[in-house]
Short mmCIF file of C-alpha atoms and ligand atoms in Angstrom, two decimals:
data_model
loop_
_atom_site.label_atom_id
_atom_site.label_comp_id
_atom_site.label_asym_id
_atom_site.label_seq_id
_atom_site.Cartn_x
_atom_site.Cartn_y
_atom_site.Cartn_z
CA MET A 1 0.00 0.00 0.00
CA LEU A 2 2.73 2.40 1.03
CA LYS A 3 4.71 1.36 -2.00
CA VAL A 4 1.81 2.04 -4.36
CA LEU A 5 1.43 5.49 -2.84
CA LYS A 6 5.15 6.14 -3.18
CA ASN A 7 5.10 5.07 -6.83
CA LEU A 8 2.14 7.35 -7.47
CA VAL A 9 3.88 10.34 -5.92
CA ASP A 10 7.07 9.51 -7.84
CA ASP A 11 5.10 9.30 -11.06
CA ILE A 12 3.33 12.62 -10.53
CA GLY A 13 6.61 14.26 -9.60
CA ALA A 14 8.39 12.91 -12.68
CA CYS A 15 5.47 14.03 -14.84
CA MET A 16 5.73 17.56 -13.38
CA MET A 17 9.45 17.62 -14.09
CA PHE A 18 8.79 16.47 -17.62
CA LEU A 19 6.26 19.28 -18.00
CA ARG A 20 8.78 21.78 -16.65
CA ASP A 21 11.47 20.60 -19.09
CA MET A 22 9.00 20.86 -21.93
CA ILE A 23 7.95 24.40 -21.00
CA ARG A 24 11.57 25.44 -20.63
CA THR A 25 12.39 23.97 -24.04
CA GLY A 26 9.34 25.70 -25.51
CA ILE A 27 10.47 29.09 -24.22
CA ARG A 28 14.06 28.74 -25.36
CA THR A 29 13.50 26.94 -28.65
CA PRO A 30 9.83 27.06 -29.66
CA CYS A 31 8.53 24.56 -32.16
CA THR A 32 7.16 25.67 -35.51
CA TRP A 33 3.49 26.61 -35.95
CA GLU A 34 3.25 24.20 -38.84
CA ALA A 35 4.05 21.30 -36.57
CA VAL A 36 1.41 22.43 -34.06
CA CYS A 37 -1.21 22.94 -36.79
CA VAL A 38 -0.58 19.43 -38.12
CA GLN A 39 -1.29 18.06 -34.65
CA ILE A 40 -4.37 20.25 -34.13
CA TRP A 41 -5.73 19.04 -37.43
CA LYS A 42 -4.99 15.40 -36.61
CA VAL A 43 -6.59 15.50 -33.16
CA THR A 44 -9.61 17.47 -34.31
CA VAL A 45 -10.35 15.32 -37.32
CA GLN A 46 -9.84 12.14 -35.29
CA SER A 47 -12.34 13.14 -32.64
CA LEU A 48 -14.80 15.49 -34.32
CA PRO A 49 -17.44 12.92 -35.35
CA THR A 50 -17.48 11.25 -31.94
CA THR A 51 -17.57 14.57 -30.14
CA MET A 52 -20.42 15.89 -32.25
CA MET A 53 -22.47 12.79 -31.78
CA ALA A 54 -21.83 12.75 -28.05
CA GLY A 55 -22.68 16.46 -27.92
CA PHE A 56 -26.00 15.90 -29.67
CA PHE A 57 -27.01 13.20 -27.23
CA VAL A 58 -25.89 15.16 -24.20
CA GLY A 59 -28.26 17.92 -25.29
CA ALA A 60 -30.95 15.32 -25.79
CA ILE A 61 -30.41 13.72 -22.39
CA MET A 62 -30.43 17.09 -20.65
CA THR A 63 -33.71 17.99 -22.30
CA VAL A 64 -35.39 14.72 -21.41
CA GLN A 65 -34.18 14.89 -17.83
CA PHE A 66 -34.93 18.55 -17.21
CA THR A 67 -38.32 18.52 -18.94
CA MET A 68 -39.87 16.29 -16.31
CA GLN A 69 -38.52 18.42 -13.50
CA ILE A 70 -39.26 21.82 -14.93
CA LYS A 71 -42.74 21.10 -16.19
CA ALA A 72 -44.02 21.09 -12.62
CA PHE A 73 -42.94 24.71 -12.24
CA GLY A 74 -44.30 25.76 -15.60
CA ALA A 75 -40.88 27.05 -16.58
CA LEU A 76 -40.37 25.02 -19.74
CA GLY A 77 -39.16 28.08 -21.57
CA TYR A 78 -35.99 28.10 -19.52
CA LEU A 79 -35.08 24.59 -20.58
CA GLY A 80 -32.59 25.71 -23.22
CA GLY A 81 -30.79 27.94 -20.77
CA LEU A 82 -30.58 25.32 -18.07
CA ALA A 83 -29.43 22.52 -20.32
CA THR A 84 -26.81 24.69 -22.00
CA SER A 85 -25.57 26.07 -18.71
CA ALA A 86 -25.02 22.59 -17.33
CA THR A 87 -23.26 21.56 -20.52
CA VAL A 88 -20.97 24.58 -20.59
CA ARG A 89 -19.99 24.40 -16.96
CA GLU A 90 -19.63 20.74 -16.34
CA VAL A 91 -20.79 18.08 -18.75
CA GLY A 92 -19.12 19.50 -21.87
CA PRO A 93 -15.56 19.79 -20.59
CA LEU A 94 -15.81 16.47 -18.77
CA LEU A 95 -17.17 14.68 -21.80
CA ILE A 96 -14.54 16.13 -24.11
CA ALA A 97 -11.85 15.11 -21.65
CA PHE A 98 -13.09 11.53 -21.44
CA LEU A 99 -13.54 11.19 -25.18
CA LEU A 100 -10.10 12.62 -25.84
CA SER A 101 -8.40 10.48 -23.24
CA GLY A 102 -9.89 7.36 -24.78
CA LYS A 103 -8.95 8.29 -28.29
CA VAL A 104 -6.16 10.82 -28.49
CA GLY A 105 -4.53 9.95 -25.17
CA ALA A 106 -4.20 6.28 -26.02
CA PHE A 107 -3.11 7.05 -29.57
CA THR A 108 -0.46 9.57 -28.52
CA SER A 109 1.07 7.44 -25.79
CA ALA A 110 1.19 4.42 -28.10
CA GLU A 111 2.74 6.51 -30.87
CA LEU A 112 5.38 8.07 -28.64
CA GLY A 113 6.00 4.79 -26.82
CA THR A 114 6.68 3.09 -30.14
CA MET A 115 9.04 5.87 -31.12
CA ARG A 116 10.81 5.39 -27.81
CA VAL A 117 11.21 1.62 -27.89
CA THR A 118 12.23 1.55 -31.56
CA GLU A 119 14.93 4.10 -30.70
CA GLN A 120 13.47 6.82 -32.93
CA ILE A 121 13.64 9.28 -30.04
CA ASP A 122 17.29 8.40 -29.44
CA ALA A 123 17.92 8.84 -33.15
CA ILE A 124 16.38 12.32 -33.09
CA ARG A 125 18.74 13.29 -30.28
CA CYS A 126 21.75 11.80 -32.06
CA LEU A 127 20.93 13.67 -35.25
CA GLY A 128 21.13 16.96 -33.44
CA ALA A 129 17.51 17.73 -32.65
CA ASN A 130 15.62 18.05 -29.40
CA PRO A 131 12.72 15.56 -29.21
CA LEU A 132 10.91 17.71 -26.64
CA GLN A 133 10.85 20.54 -29.15
CA GLU A 134 10.30 18.49 -32.28
CA ILE A 135 7.71 15.93 -31.26
CA ILE A 136 6.45 16.48 -27.70
CA LEU A 137 5.64 20.19 -27.72
CA PRO A 138 3.59 20.13 -30.96
CA ARG A 139 1.56 17.20 -29.66
CA PHE A 140 0.98 18.83 -26.29
CA LEU A 141 -0.16 22.12 -27.81
CA GLY A 142 -2.18 20.30 -30.46
CA ILE A 143 -4.17 18.39 -27.85
CA VAL A 144 -4.79 21.47 -25.67
CA ILE A 145 -5.86 23.73 -28.52
CA SER A 146 -8.04 21.24 -30.29
CA SER A 147 -9.85 20.36 -27.09
CA PHE A 148 -11.27 23.90 -27.17
CA ILE A 149 -12.31 23.50 -30.78
CA LEU A 150 -13.97 20.22 -29.91
CA LEU A 151 -15.64 21.77 -26.87
CA ALA A 152 -17.17 24.44 -29.09
CA ALA A 153 -18.33 21.87 -31.63
CA GLY A 154 -19.76 19.61 -28.93
CA LEU A 155 -21.55 22.54 -27.33
CA LEU A 156 -23.19 23.62 -30.57
CA MET A 157 -24.32 20.07 -31.18
CA SER A 158 -25.73 19.78 -27.67
CA ILE A 159 -27.77 22.94 -28.16
CA PHE A 160 -28.99 21.54 -31.43
CA GLY A 161 -29.80 18.18 -29.86
CA GLY A 162 -31.64 19.78 -26.96
CA LEU A 163 -33.55 22.00 -29.32
CA ILE A 164 -34.75 19.17 -31.51
CA LEU A 165 -35.70 16.91 -28.63
CA GLY A 166 -37.36 19.85 -26.87
CA ALA A 167 -39.41 20.63 -29.92
CA PHE A 168 -40.49 17.04 -30.50
CA PHE A 169 -41.09 15.78 -26.98
CA ALA A 170 -42.00 18.83 -24.93
CA GLY A 171 -43.33 21.05 -27.67
CA ILE A 172 -40.97 23.88 -26.82
CA ASN A 173 -40.66 26.59 -29.40
CA PRO A 174 -37.04 26.50 -30.74
CA GLU A 175 -36.92 30.29 -30.75
CA GLU A 176 -37.82 30.38 -27.08
CA TYR A 177 -35.28 27.64 -26.33
CA ILE A 178 -32.51 29.74 -27.79
CA ARG A 179 -33.73 33.07 -26.45
CA HIS A 180 -33.30 31.98 -22.86
CA ILE A 181 -29.80 30.62 -23.25
CA PRO A 182 -28.10 34.00 -22.61
CA THR A 183 -30.44 34.66 -19.65
CA ILE A 184 -29.12 31.71 -17.71
CA VAL A 185 -25.69 31.04 -19.12
CA SER A 186 -23.64 33.71 -17.39
CA LYS A 187 -20.20 34.88 -18.39
CA PHE A 188 -18.96 33.19 -15.30
CA SER A 189 -20.28 29.80 -16.41
CA ILE A 190 -18.42 30.17 -19.65
CA TYR A 191 -15.16 31.13 -17.97
CA SER A 192 -15.50 28.30 -15.54
CA GLY A 193 -16.19 25.85 -18.37
CA LEU A 194 -13.21 27.08 -20.37
CA PHE A 195 -10.99 26.85 -17.31
CA LYS A 196 -12.09 23.27 -16.70
CA CYS A 197 -11.47 22.40 -20.32
CA LEU A 198 -7.97 23.87 -20.09
CA VAL A 199 -7.12 21.97 -16.90
CA PHE A 200 -8.41 18.64 -18.24
CA ALA A 201 -6.63 19.08 -21.55
CA MET A 202 -3.35 19.93 -19.83
CA ILE A 203 -3.62 16.87 -17.61
CA LEU A 204 -4.42 14.61 -20.53
CA ALA A 205 -1.74 16.08 -22.78
CA SER A 206 1.01 15.93 -20.19
CA VAL A 207 0.17 12.42 -18.98
CA CYS A 208 0.00 10.85 -22.43
CA THR A 209 3.14 12.53 -23.72
CA TYR A 210 5.03 11.74 -20.52
CA LYS A 211 3.95 8.10 -20.41
CA GLY A 212 4.72 7.55 -24.08
CA TYR A 213 8.04 9.36 -23.91
CA THR A 214 9.25 7.32 -20.95
CA ALA A 215 8.05 3.89 -22.10
CA THR A 216 10.63 1.10 -21.74
CA GLY A 217 10.77 -2.57 -22.60
CA GLY A 218 9.61 -3.26 -26.14
CA ALA A 219 6.04 -3.82 -27.30
CA LYS A 220 4.95 -4.78 -23.79
CA GLY A 221 6.27 -1.49 -22.51
CA VAL A 222 4.15 0.40 -25.03
CA GLY A 223 1.08 -1.53 -23.83
CA ARG A 224 1.89 -0.66 -20.23
CA ALA A 225 2.29 3.01 -21.17
CA VAL A 226 -1.12 3.07 -22.83
CA VAL A 227 -2.84 1.41 -19.88
CA SER A 228 -1.26 3.67 -17.30
CA THR A 229 -2.09 6.71 -19.42
CA ALA A 230 -5.76 5.70 -19.34
CA VAL A 231 -5.75 5.09 -15.59
CA MET A 232 -3.79 8.20 -14.70
CA THR A 233 -5.82 10.56 -16.91
CA MET A 234 -9.18 9.23 -15.70
CA VAL A 235 -8.18 9.63 -12.06
CA GLY A 236 -6.54 12.98 -12.75
CA ILE A 237 -9.59 14.33 -14.57
CA VAL A 238 -12.07 13.26 -11.89
CA VAL A 239 -9.95 14.64 -9.06
CA SER A 240 -9.29 17.91 -10.85
CA ASP A 241 -12.98 18.19 -11.74
CA TRP A 242 -13.77 18.26 -8.06
CA LEU A 243 -10.95 20.73 -7.40
CA THR A 244 -11.95 23.10 -10.19
CA SER A 245 -15.61 22.97 -9.17
CA LEU A 246 -14.60 23.86 -5.66
CA LEU A 247 -12.43 26.65 -7.00
CA SER A 248 -15.19 28.15 -9.17
CA GLU A 249 -17.69 28.01 -6.32
CA THR A 250 -15.24 29.75 -4.01
CA THR A 251 -14.46 32.43 -6.58
CA LEU A 252 -18.13 33.00 -7.14
CA VAL A 253 -18.82 33.39 -3.43
CA LEU A 254 -15.82 35.66 -2.93
CA PHE A 255 -16.53 38.03 -5.80
CA ARG A 256 -20.29 38.15 -5.83
CA GLY A 257 -20.98 38.09 -2.12
CA ASP A 258 -23.61 35.46 -2.68
CA LEU A 259 -24.78 33.28 -5.50
CA PHE A 260 -27.70 35.20 -6.92
CA MET B 1 40.00 8.76 -29.77
CA ILE B 2 37.55 7.09 -27.41
CA SER B 3 38.56 6.04 -23.94
CA PHE B 4 36.49 4.34 -21.24
CA GLN B 5 37.87 4.77 -17.75
CA ASN B 6 36.34 2.52 -15.13
CA VAL B 7 32.81 3.20 -16.34
CA ARG B 8 29.93 1.95 -14.22
CA LYS B 9 26.25 2.19 -15.02
CA SER B 10 23.32 1.18 -12.85
CA PHE B 11 19.57 1.30 -13.38
CA GLY B 12 18.16 1.58 -9.88
CA GLU B 13 19.64 -1.30 -7.90
CA ARG B 14 20.84 -3.22 -10.94
CA GLU B 15 24.40 -2.56 -12.03
CA ILE B 16 24.76 -3.25 -15.75
CA LEU B 17 28.32 -2.06 -16.44
CA LYS B 18 30.69 -2.92 -13.62
CA GLY B 19 33.86 -0.97 -14.27
CA ILE B 20 34.70 -0.98 -17.98
CA SER B 21 38.01 0.40 -19.23
CA PHE B 22 39.33 0.34 -22.78
CA ASP B 23 40.76 2.62 -25.46
CA VAL B 24 39.98 2.90 -29.14
CA PRO B 25 42.74 4.56 -31.16
CA GLU B 26 41.87 6.61 -34.22
CA GLY B 27 40.98 4.62 -37.33
CA GLU B 28 40.51 1.32 -35.55
CA ILE B 29 37.62 -1.09 -36.07
CA LEU B 30 36.78 -2.44 -32.65
CA PHE B 31 34.21 -5.17 -32.13
CA ILE B 32 32.45 -5.58 -28.81
CA LEU B 33 30.96 -9.04 -28.45
CA GLY B 34 28.64 -10.35 -25.78
CA THR B 35 25.43 -12.29 -25.27
CA SER B 36 22.09 -10.48 -25.30
CA GLY B 37 21.35 -8.37 -22.25
CA THR B 38 24.93 -7.87 -21.08
CA GLY B 39 24.70 -4.14 -21.65
CA LYS B 40 26.29 -3.64 -25.06
CA SER B 41 23.66 -1.14 -26.16
CA VAL B 42 23.92 0.64 -22.83
CA LEU B 43 27.67 0.95 -23.37
CA LEU B 44 27.25 2.55 -26.80
CA LYS B 45 24.52 4.92 -25.64
CA ASN B 46 26.83 6.23 -22.95
CA ILE B 47 29.27 7.47 -25.59
CA VAL B 48 26.74 9.78 -27.24
CA GLY B 49 25.13 10.84 -23.97
CA LEU B 50 21.80 9.09 -24.50
CA LEU B 51 22.56 7.55 -21.11
CA LYS B 52 24.89 8.93 -18.47
CA PRO B 53 27.35 6.66 -16.62
CA THR B 54 26.85 6.36 -12.87
CA SER B 55 30.59 6.84 -12.38
CA GLY B 56 33.80 6.86 -14.39
CA ALA B 57 34.89 8.88 -17.38
CA ILE B 58 34.29 8.53 -21.11
CA VAL B 59 36.72 10.60 -23.15
CA VAL B 60 35.85 11.32 -26.77
CA ASP B 61 38.46 13.32 -28.68
CA GLY B 62 40.00 14.62 -25.48
CA GLN B 63 36.71 15.68 -23.87
CA ASP B 64 35.03 13.90 -20.99
CA VAL B 65 31.41 13.45 -22.06
CA ALA B 66 30.23 11.82 -18.83
CA ASN B 67 29.08 15.06 -17.23
CA MET B 68 28.20 17.12 -20.27
CA SER B 69 24.86 18.85 -20.59
CA GLU B 70 22.54 18.19 -23.54
CA GLU B 71 23.77 21.37 -25.30
CA GLN B 72 27.42 20.48 -24.80
CA MET B 73 26.76 17.06 -26.32
CA PHE B 74 25.68 18.63 -29.59
CA PRO B 75 29.14 18.86 -31.24
CA VAL B 76 30.07 15.42 -29.88
CA ARG B 77 26.97 13.90 -31.47
CA ARG B 78 27.90 15.47 -34.75
CA LYS B 79 31.23 13.66 -34.57
CA CYS B 80 29.72 10.33 -33.54
CA GLY B 81 27.30 8.69 -35.93
CA MET B 82 25.20 6.03 -34.26
CA VAL B 83 23.46 3.24 -36.14
CA PHE B 84 20.81 1.83 -33.83
CA GLN B 85 19.79 -1.76 -33.26
CA HIS B 86 16.35 -0.94 -34.66
CA PRO B 87 16.37 0.81 -38.01
CA ALA B 88 14.87 3.72 -35.99
CA LEU B 89 13.76 5.50 -39.15
CA PHE B 90 11.13 8.20 -38.54
CA ASP B 91 8.02 6.49 -39.79
CA SER B 92 6.17 9.62 -40.84
CA LEU B 93 9.01 10.78 -43.09
CA SER B 94 10.06 9.45 -46.49
CA ILE B 95 13.45 7.74 -46.86
CA PHE B 96 14.77 10.92 -48.47
CA GLU B 97 13.63 13.09 -45.57
CA ASN B 98 15.01 10.55 -43.10
CA VAL B 99 18.47 10.69 -44.61
CA ALA B 100 18.27 14.47 -44.94
CA PHE B 101 17.11 14.95 -41.33
CA GLY B 102 20.54 15.02 -39.70
CA LEU B 103 21.98 17.14 -42.52
CA ARG B 104 19.35 19.81 -42.04
CA LYS B 105 19.97 19.88 -38.27
CA HIS B 106 23.73 19.55 -38.17
CA GLN B 107 24.59 21.51 -41.29
CA PRO B 108 21.90 24.12 -41.83
CA GLU B 109 24.26 26.00 -44.13
CA LEU B 110 23.68 23.45 -46.91
CA ASP B 111 21.16 24.47 -49.56
CA GLU B 112 18.47 22.18 -50.93
CA GLU B 113 20.54 21.20 -53.96
CA GLN B 114 23.50 20.15 -51.82
CA VAL B 115 21.23 18.20 -49.48
CA ARG B 116 19.70 16.33 -52.40
CA GLU B 117 23.10 15.57 -53.82
CA ARG B 118 24.44 14.29 -50.48
CA VAL B 119 21.38 12.13 -49.83
CA ALA B 120 21.69 10.55 -53.25
CA ARG B 121 25.36 9.83 -52.64
CA CYS B 122 24.67 8.20 -49.27
CA LEU B 123 21.84 6.06 -50.58
CA ASN B 124 24.11 5.02 -53.39
CA LEU B 125 26.77 4.06 -50.90
CA VAL B 126 24.42 1.58 -49.22
CA GLN B 127 23.11 0.40 -52.58
CA LEU B 128 19.62 1.73 -52.16
CA LYS B 129 18.12 3.33 -55.21
CA GLY B 130 14.63 4.40 -56.16
CA VAL B 131 13.23 4.31 -52.64
CA GLU B 132 13.65 8.02 -51.83
CA ASN B 133 9.94 8.69 -51.81
CA LYS B 134 8.87 5.53 -50.00
CA LEU B 135 7.95 5.46 -46.35
CA PRO B 136 10.09 3.23 -44.10
CA GLN B 137 7.30 0.67 -43.59
CA GLU B 138 7.03 0.23 -47.35
CA ILE B 139 10.51 -1.25 -47.75
CA SER B 140 11.99 -4.46 -46.37
CA TYR B 141 13.74 -4.72 -43.01
CA GLY B 142 17.16 -5.13 -44.62
CA MET B 143 16.59 -2.02 -46.72
CA GLN B 144 15.49 -0.12 -43.62
CA LYS B 145 18.71 -1.09 -41.89
CA ARG B 146 20.71 0.17 -44.84
CA ALA B 147 18.71 3.40 -45.06
CA SER B 148 19.43 3.93 -41.39
CA LEU B 149 23.12 3.47 -42.11
CA ALA B 150 22.87 6.05 -44.90
CA ARG B 151 21.18 8.50 -42.54
CA THR B 152 24.05 8.14 -40.09
CA VAL B 153 26.91 8.54 -42.55
CA ALA B 154 25.18 11.49 -44.26
CA VAL B 155 26.62 13.94 -41.73
CA ASN B 156 30.19 12.65 -42.25
CA PRO B 157 30.83 11.47 -38.69
CA ARG B 158 34.42 10.64 -37.79
CA ILE B 159 33.36 8.00 -35.32
CA LEU B 160 30.82 5.35 -36.25
CA LEU B 161 28.95 3.39 -33.60
CA PHE B 162 27.04 0.33 -34.77
CA ASP B 163 24.56 -1.45 -32.52
CA GLU B 164 24.10 -4.99 -33.85
CA PRO B 165 24.08 -3.93 -37.50
CA THR B 166 23.41 -7.42 -38.82
CA THR B 167 21.13 -9.02 -36.22
CA GLY B 168 17.97 -10.37 -37.80
CA LEU B 169 19.23 -10.14 -41.37
CA ASP B 170 19.69 -12.90 -43.93
CA PRO B 171 23.27 -14.09 -44.61
CA VAL B 172 23.55 -12.26 -47.91
CA THR B 173 22.56 -8.90 -46.48
CA THR B 174 24.71 -9.62 -43.42
CA ASN B 175 27.76 -10.03 -45.63
CA ALA B 176 26.90 -6.93 -47.60
CA ILE B 177 26.56 -4.84 -44.45
CA ASN B 178 29.77 -6.16 -42.95
CA GLN B 179 31.57 -5.37 -46.18
CA LEU B 180 30.02 -1.92 -46.06
CA ILE B 181 31.20 -1.29 -42.51
CA PHE B 182 34.68 -2.35 -43.48
CA GLU B 183 34.79 -0.19 -46.59
CA LEU B 184 33.24 2.83 -44.92
CA SER B 185 35.69 2.69 -42.09
CA ARG B 186 38.66 2.36 -44.39
CA LYS B 187 37.44 4.75 -47.07
CA LEU B 188 36.18 7.50 -44.79
CA LYS B 189 38.96 6.74 -42.27
CA THR B 190 36.48 6.63 -39.42
CA THR B 191 36.96 5.04 -36.05
CA SER B 192 34.35 2.30 -35.73
CA LEU B 193 32.84 0.58 -32.71
CA VAL B 194 30.69 -2.38 -33.64
CA VAL B 195 28.51 -4.09 -31.06
CA SER B 196 27.58 -7.56 -32.15
CA HIS B 197 27.31 -11.19 -31.20
CA ASP B 198 28.60 -12.37 -34.55
CA MET B 199 32.12 -13.68 -33.90
CA HIS B 200 32.39 -14.78 -37.52
CA CYS B 201 32.35 -11.27 -38.97
CA ALA B 202 34.29 -9.89 -36.02
CA LEU B 203 37.15 -12.23 -36.95
CA ALA B 204 36.85 -11.14 -40.55
CA ILE B 205 36.91 -7.36 -40.25
CA ALA B 206 37.89 -6.31 -36.73
CA ASP B 207 41.27 -4.85 -35.78
CA ARG B 208 40.54 -5.71 -32.19
CA ILE B 209 37.82 -7.55 -30.30
CA ILE B 210 36.52 -7.06 -26.78
CA VAL B 211 34.34 -9.72 -25.17
CA LEU B 212 31.87 -8.52 -22.58
CA ASP B 213 30.06 -10.67 -20.04
CA LYS B 214 27.84 -9.68 -17.10
CA GLY B 215 29.20 -6.14 -17.06
CA HIS B 216 32.89 -7.05 -17.18
CA ILE B 217 35.42 -7.29 -20.00
CA VAL B 218 36.43 -10.96 -19.96
CA ASP B 219 38.91 -10.95 -22.82
CA GLN B 220 40.28 -8.71 -25.53
CA GLY B 221 42.84 -8.73 -28.31
CA THR B 222 43.37 -8.98 -32.04
CA PRO B 223 41.34 -11.64 -33.86
CA ASP B 224 44.40 -13.92 -34.00
CA ALA B 225 45.14 -13.51 -30.32
CA LEU B 226 41.53 -14.11 -29.41
CA LYS B 227 41.41 -17.36 -31.34
CA LYS B 228 43.81 -18.76 -28.74
CA SER B 229 41.73 -17.59 -25.78
CA SER B 230 40.87 -20.13 -23.13
CA HIS B 231 37.90 -18.26 -21.61
CA PRO B 232 34.82 -20.52 -21.88
CA LEU B 233 32.51 -17.82 -23.24
CA VAL B 234 35.05 -16.82 -25.89
CA ARG B 235 35.49 -20.49 -26.82
CA ASP B 236 31.70 -20.78 -27.21
CA PHE B 237 31.64 -17.79 -29.53
CA LEU B 238 34.62 -19.21 -31.45
CA LYS B 239 33.08 -22.65 -31.82
CA GLU B 240 30.03 -21.07 -33.44
CA ALA B 241 32.11 -18.94 -35.80
CA LEU B 242 34.61 -21.59 -36.80
CA SER B 243 31.95 -24.24 -37.45
CA ALA B 244 30.18 -21.73 -39.71
CA GLU B 245 33.45 -21.21 -41.52
CA GLY B 246 34.02 -24.93 -41.92
CA SER B 247 30.61 -25.71 -43.36
N1 LIG C 301 16.61 2.60 -19.80
C1 LIG C 301 16.75 1.46 -19.09
N2 LIG C 301 16.18 1.34 -17.87
C2 LIG C 301 16.33 0.21 -17.15
N3 LIG C 301 17.01 -0.87 -17.55
C3 LIG C 301 17.60 -0.82 -18.75
C4 LIG C 301 17.49 0.35 -19.59
N4 LIG C 301 18.18 0.11 -20.74
C5 LIG C 301 18.69 -1.14 -20.61
N5 LIG C 301 18.34 -1.69 -19.44
C6 LIG C 301 18.73 -3.02 -18.97
O1 LIG C 301 20.10 -3.18 -19.19
C7 LIG C 301 20.37 -4.51 -19.60
C8 LIG C 301 21.27 -4.50 -20.80
O2 LIG C 301 20.57 -4.01 -21.90
P1 LIG C 301 21.21 -3.84 -23.33
O3 LIG C 301 22.38 -2.95 -23.26
O4 LIG C 301 20.11 -3.42 -24.23
O5 LIG C 301 21.66 -5.32 -23.69
P2 LIG C 301 22.35 -5.81 -25.03
O6 LIG C 301 23.72 -6.26 -24.63
O7 LIG C 301 21.54 -6.96 -25.53
O8 LIG C 301 22.37 -4.67 -25.98
C9 LIG C 301 19.06 -5.20 -19.85
O9 LIG C 301 18.84 -6.12 -18.83
C10 LIG C 301 18.04 -4.09 -19.78
O10 LIG C 301 16.88 -4.54 -19.14
MG1 LIG C 302 21.37 -4.25 -27.60
#
């Protein structure tokens, strides 16, 4: 038990140090924008269909769930606002993070792990280049930036999904659905959602690049890297979700006096 | 040229190299033989700073590389070309771009025309033609090994480090690669360190042979001297090689 805990702390520490080295490299010798754009494109295209579909159904689920509750208060018109607010603040970023960790996280750690165990990373160093700058940094930035693009796409789809389901099942006027979105979705919800998205994406991007980069021991080692990426990102995302929620609530209380 | 002085290397509790000392004079072809897992790759990687020794000194061209930072290693890596055990070609780049990679990094002063010319010459040297635009996974393993060799010699290194250049290859390609190592070393006058477990080709092309076992050097000498060795591991290696010769 103590040993597991020690390994976990070691792992997190090494990951932090990896992140620090990467940031330092990025400041001294930034990578090219082309390389980052290639990664953004790759991640976005890989995950866009899944994200959009998931977004649509999140909107649909929200509508179905909230309709029953809200009907009793005769406030059906606010459905769009409520559903979108929940998606922006919590469900959207979390969903994007989980989708990305399943797809892009696994892919990236397997890709980097393979490069490590087939000595491609050593070869890069021997040929006079810095692998942190050439291959890690573009992937890291690519994952972080495209998670925002995907968040936006997923959000639009969830509004669309909620709107369609609302119109068909609860008979809500689409115009009314949309009109009330700005009433309920405050600026603060958006900031808090974006902040969450940033934190999750950073966790995912650093864990999968770190695990892939430090893989050892042939094909088995790559498998181990992928598995521990999945475990570590899932745990990291859930824990940081709680932390960021706590943080947004505290900020809200501090700066507004009270909630409403 | 290269000098190991009581080099030790541990991973955690496990000590892999247990005090290795040897010298490689300029222009020599030195073979390092040993069974799998004795730390031959680890030894080579210490020379170019991919791994750092736990203690001891490694002197390359008069400079101790054991405590150098990544930036300080840069000129040393330009001098030392390493051919890895895996072909280690970048699988998203074409063969041409793979061979040009080191040139663009180490010699940014070259223009595109000169790069193209140099790449063509290196691919010619390893007898690879017409594969410039292929991806590494589209050519055979033996061709990948040779392309990797071309990538390494493209930057004109004065020291060549080979990590099992012929393991996993058919006898014909093995012979071709050994011949290539020999010719390259003599033609380009490079100092060559070849890690291998092929005593047969070591006897054929080495100036000197070192036999490594469990982190220690157990025997060393010229091929002729080594043939008379009485160490059991060396005898095992010799038996293999000489029976191959006889058949
Ligand atoms: N980065 C590393 N971390 C931990 N152990 C390693 C590492 N690299 C090599 N080893 C261990 O060192 C030993 C020697 O490896 P290696 O030099 O690859 O052997 P070989 O002589 O076959 O080339 C192996 O047992 C391997 O497990
Ligand atoms: Mg090896």
